GROMACS .gro file of C-alpha atoms in nm:
model
  220
    1MET     CA    1  28.232   9.535  19.404
    2GLY     CA    2  28.055   9.206  19.331
    3THR     CA    3  28.048   8.877  19.515
    4ALA     CA    4  28.343   8.640  19.548
    5ARG     CA    5  28.193   8.423  19.274
    6GLU     CA    6  28.160   8.722  19.039
    7ARG     CA    7  28.526   8.817  19.095
    8ALA     CA    8  28.648   8.463  19.022
    9PRO     CA    9  28.762   8.355  18.674
   10VAL     CA   10  28.466   8.262  18.453
   11ALA     CA   11  28.558   7.893  18.445
   12GLU     CA   12  28.557   7.880  18.825
   13GLN     CA   13  28.221   8.060  18.834
   14VAL     CA   14  28.071   7.807  18.595
   15GLU     CA   15  28.215   7.506  18.777
   16GLU     CA   16  28.074   7.634  19.107
   17LEU     CA   17  27.737   7.701  18.946
   18LEU     CA   18  27.715   7.357  18.788
   19ALA     CA   19  27.812   7.191  19.116
   20GLY     CA   20  27.475   7.299  19.252
   21GLY     CA   21  27.291   7.087  18.995
   22VAL     CA   22  27.029   7.169  18.735
   23PRO     CA   23  26.807   7.342  18.662
   24LEU     CA   24  27.019   7.642  18.747
   25PRO     CA   25  26.873   7.928  18.955
   26ILE     CA   26  26.757   8.214  18.734
   27VAL     CA   27  26.870   8.565  18.829
   28THR     CA   28  26.590   8.823  18.847
   29ALA     CA   29  26.572   9.195  18.773
   30GLY     CA   30  26.763   9.403  19.023
   31ASP     CA   31  27.074   9.187  19.013
   32PRO     CA   32  27.363   9.391  18.865
   33VAL     CA   33  27.480   9.098  18.648
   34LEU     CA   34  27.178   9.161  18.423
   35ARG     CA   35  27.294   9.518  18.361
   36ARG     CA   36  27.672   9.495  18.328
   37GLY     CA   37  27.689   9.347  17.980
   38THR     CA   38  27.907   9.048  17.900
   39GLU     CA   39  28.257   8.965  17.787
   40PRO     CA   40  28.296   8.795  17.447
   41PHE     CA   41  28.358   8.423  17.459
   42ASP     CA   42  28.721   8.358  17.372
   43GLY     CA   43  28.797   8.015  17.512
   44GLN     CA   44  28.735   8.099  17.878
   45LEU     CA   45  28.564   7.759  17.908
   46GLU     CA   46  28.731   7.444  17.783
   47PRO     CA   47  28.517   7.250  17.530
   48ALA     CA   48  28.396   6.997  17.786
   49LEU     CA   49  28.298   7.269  18.034
   50LEU     CA   50  28.133   7.473  17.760
   51ALA     CA   51  27.928   7.167  17.663
   52ARG     CA   52  27.823   7.112  18.024
   53PHE     CA   53  27.730   7.477  18.065
   54THR     CA   54  27.521   7.499  17.747
   55GLU     CA   55  27.346   7.174  17.837
   56ALA     CA   56  27.264   7.322  18.179
   57LEU     CA   57  27.125   7.630  18.006
   58ARG     CA   58  26.909   7.404  17.788
   59VAL     CA   59  26.773   7.212  18.086
   60THR     CA   60  26.706   7.534  18.278
   61MET     CA   61  26.533   7.700  17.982
   62ARG     CA   62  26.305   7.400  17.930
   63ALA     CA   63  26.226   7.365  18.298
   64ALA     CA   64  26.128   7.732  18.340
   65PRO     CA   65  25.979   7.699  18.070
   66GLY     CA   66  26.109   7.955  17.822
   67VAL     CA   67  26.217   7.990  17.460
   68GLY     CA   68  26.558   8.138  17.532
   69LEU     CA   69  26.809   8.189  17.810
   70ALA     CA   70  27.122   8.402  17.825
   71ALA     CA   71  27.425   8.334  18.043
   72PRO     CA   72  27.375   8.649  18.257
   73GLN     CA   73  27.034   8.511  18.357
   74VAL     CA   74  27.215   8.243  18.554
   75GLY     CA   75  27.474   8.490  18.682
   76VAL     CA   76  27.752   8.438  18.426
   77ALA     CA   77  27.861   8.750  18.236
   78LEU     CA   78  27.967   8.563  17.922
   79ARG     CA   79  27.834   8.627  17.571
   80ILE     CA   80  27.648   8.299  17.529
   81ALA     CA   81  27.276   8.228  17.492
   82VAL     CA   82  27.052   7.938  17.396
   83ILE     CA   83  26.720   7.942  17.212
   84GLU     CA   84  26.453   7.682  17.136
   85ASP     CA   85  26.083   7.716  17.060
   86PRO     CA   86  25.850   7.421  16.996
   87ALA     CA   87  25.582   7.684  16.920
   88PRO     CA   88  25.280   7.496  17.059
   89VAL     CA   89  25.031   7.768  16.964
   90PRO     CA   90  24.697   7.784  16.779
   91GLU     CA   91  24.706   7.850  16.407
   92GLU     CA   92  24.570   8.204  16.437
   93VAL     CA   93  24.849   8.291  16.681
   94ARG     CA   94  25.111   8.133  16.457
   95VAL     CA   95  24.994   8.338  16.161
   96ALA     CA   96  24.959   8.668  16.350
   97ARG     CA   97  25.295   8.644  16.524
   98GLY     CA   98  25.498   8.449  16.271
   99ARG     CA   99  25.570   8.194  16.540
  100VAL     CA  100  25.723   7.881  16.393
  101PRO     CA  101  25.921   7.605  16.566
  102GLN     CA  102  26.289   7.664  16.628
  103PRO     CA  103  26.534   7.385  16.713
  104PHE     CA  104  26.768   7.408  17.008
  105ARG     CA  105  27.062   7.631  16.923
  106VAL     CA  106  27.361   7.771  17.107
  107LEU     CA  107  27.459   8.127  17.016
  108VAL     CA  108  27.813   8.233  17.096
  109ASN     CA  109  27.903   8.603  17.063
  110PRO     CA  110  27.578   8.688  16.882
  111SER     CA  111  27.494   9.024  16.730
  112TYR     CA  112  27.205   9.133  16.512
  113GLU     CA  113  27.111   9.408  16.270
  114PRO     CA  114  26.769   9.493  16.127
  115VAL     CA  115  26.667   9.374  15.783
  116GLY     CA  116  26.436   9.638  15.639
  117THR     CA  117  26.237   9.892  15.839
  118ALA     CA  118  25.929   9.690  15.940
  119ARG     CA  119  25.856   9.658  16.310
  120ALA     CA  120  25.614   9.434  16.498
  121ALA     CA  121  25.471   9.484  16.847
  122PHE     CA  122  25.354   9.201  17.070
  123PHE     CA  123  25.337   9.115  17.438
  124GLU     CA  124  25.665   8.976  17.561
  125GLY     CA  125  25.786   8.833  17.891
  126CYS     CA  126  26.115   8.735  18.051
  127LEU     CA  127  26.226   8.465  18.291
  128SER     CA  128  26.421   8.731  18.480
  129VAL     CA  129  26.109   8.946  18.523
  130PRO     CA  130  25.866   8.681  18.646
  131GLY     CA  131  25.495   8.749  18.662
  132TRP     CA  132  25.476   9.030  18.406
  133GLN     CA  133  25.447   9.096  18.033
  134ALA     CA  134  25.451   9.412  17.822
  135VAL     CA  135  25.426   9.508  17.458
  136VAL     CA  136  25.759   9.554  17.282
  137ALA     CA  137  25.804   9.683  16.927
  138ARG     CA  138  26.094   9.502  16.763
  139HIS     CA  139  26.245   9.463  16.418
  140ALA     CA  140  26.031   9.224  16.216
  141SER     CA  141  26.341   9.067  16.059
  142VAL     CA  142  26.704   9.063  16.171
  143ARG     CA  143  27.031   8.928  16.046
  144LEU     CA  144  27.204   8.726  16.316
  145ARG     CA  145  27.578   8.673  16.320
  146ALA     CA  146  27.727   8.440  16.580
  147ARG     CA  147  27.920   8.118  16.633
  148ASP     CA  148  27.774   7.789  16.745
  149GLU     CA  149  27.910   7.581  17.032
  150HIS     CA  150  28.160   7.417  16.794
  151GLY     CA  151  28.294   7.746  16.661
  152ALA     CA  152  28.115   7.731  16.326
  153ALA     CA  153  27.996   8.062  16.185
  154VAL     CA  154  27.625   8.147  16.196
  155ASP     CA  155  27.494   8.410  15.953
  156GLU     CA  156  27.117   8.388  15.912
  157VAL     CA  157  26.808   8.602  15.871
  158PHE     CA  158  26.528   8.548  16.122
  159SER     CA  159  26.176   8.682  16.084
  160GLY     CA  160  25.861   8.686  16.294
  161TRP     CA  161  25.875   8.538  16.643
  162PRO     CA  162  26.221   8.379  16.595
  163ALA     CA  163  26.354   8.730  16.523
  164ARG     CA  164  26.199   8.848  16.850
  165ILE     CA  165  26.367   8.568  17.045
  166VAL     CA  166  26.706   8.646  16.887
  167GLN     CA  167  26.673   9.015  16.975
  168HIS     CA  168  26.555   8.947  17.331
  169GLU     CA  169  26.839   8.709  17.414
  170THR     CA  170  27.109   8.915  17.244
  171ASP     CA  171  26.986   9.221  17.432
  172HIS     CA  172  27.044   9.034  17.759
  173LEU     CA  173  27.411   9.005  17.664
  174ASP     CA  174  27.428   9.384  17.630
  175GLY     CA  175  27.272   9.446  17.971
  176THR     CA  176  26.930   9.532  17.825
  177LEU     CA  177  26.599   9.398  17.959
  178TYR     CA  178  26.284   9.387  17.749
  179LEU     CA  179  26.129   9.646  17.981
  180ASP     CA  180  26.383   9.899  17.855
  181ARG     CA  181  26.217   9.875  17.512
  182ALA     CA  182  25.858   9.818  17.628
  183GLU     CA  183  25.547  10.033  17.611
  184LEU     CA  184  25.506  10.064  17.987
  185ARG     CA  185  25.134  10.147  17.967
  186SER     CA  186  25.091   9.789  17.843
  187LEU     CA  187  25.257   9.631  18.148
  188SER     CA  188  25.029   9.348  18.259
  189SER     CA  189  25.045   9.075  18.518
  190HIS     CA  190  25.016   8.714  18.407
  191THR     CA  191  24.670   8.713  18.564
  192ALA     CA  192  24.560   9.013  18.357
  193MET     CA  193  24.709   8.853  18.047
  194ALA     CA  194  24.511   8.535  18.103
  195GLU     CA  195  24.188   8.722  18.173
  196ARG     CA  196  24.209   9.003  17.917
  197TRP     CA  197  24.486   8.996  17.658
  198THR     CA  198  24.505   8.646  17.511
  199GLN     CA  199  24.421   8.770  17.159
  200PRO     CA  200  24.677   8.696  16.887
  201THR     CA  201  24.771   9.066  16.865
  202PRO     CA  202  24.784   9.348  17.125
  203ALA     CA  203  24.542   9.571  16.929
  204ARG     CA  204  24.266   9.553  17.188
  205ALA     CA  205  24.511   9.613  17.472
  206ALA     CA  206  24.643   9.921  17.290
  207VAL     CA  207  24.293  10.068  17.272
  208GLU     CA  208  24.190   9.988  17.628
  209LEU     CA  209  24.521  10.068  17.796
  210GLY     CA  210  24.593  10.373  17.580
  211PHE     CA  211  24.917  10.318  17.391
  212ASP     CA  212  25.022  10.328  17.026
  213LEU     CA  213  25.136  10.044  16.805
  214PRO     CA  214  25.371  10.072  16.507
  215GLY     CA  215  25.185  10.134  16.182
  216GLY     CA  216  25.001   9.824  16.069
  217THR     CA  217  25.102   9.612  16.368
  218GLY     CA  218  24.838   9.419  16.554
  219SER     CA  219  24.541   9.547  16.355
  220ARG     CA  220  24.208   9.385  16.432
   0.00000   0.00000   0.00000
């Protein structure tokens, strides 16, 4: 049936949420809001409230810290997400994962489709599944269609790690968690990651934990 907040109009939900200050509390796995999917944004928030909400998402994402945050992760079932990645990683990681800096962006009503057939598998985590990471095979390149916070059309191709971020956050808006797509034999705690699997690719983890990688991905 949902809580009183969840049954309220979206604008009221957001106002109540923002009244508690930032960073916003992040919803974790097991909360139904992460599984229900979202309603498309169609003016439910006035421009000033939308600006306040996306700024709160930005502050919350940075404080976590993370490289993306979707509205359902703060309990709001609206098709909005934010992404940003300063990519402070060593050169070998940047090359292996295609991880390059991404500026702060607001994605309104995003959707993606694969570009080509190549897939890449790497460890991935989620602010809504704290303490764990697992290997996820995703499209190496995707075409993103969305609107920005001002209503301008976005139609871009993302590759490498930025493509992974786009897919992860858009999936949240469809009620999908990264674990739904993960190789569960790879599931590792943050402690295990720090002690064992800090290599640029998950090739060693695949051998030692006994799972397959897409052809050519993560070779040593």
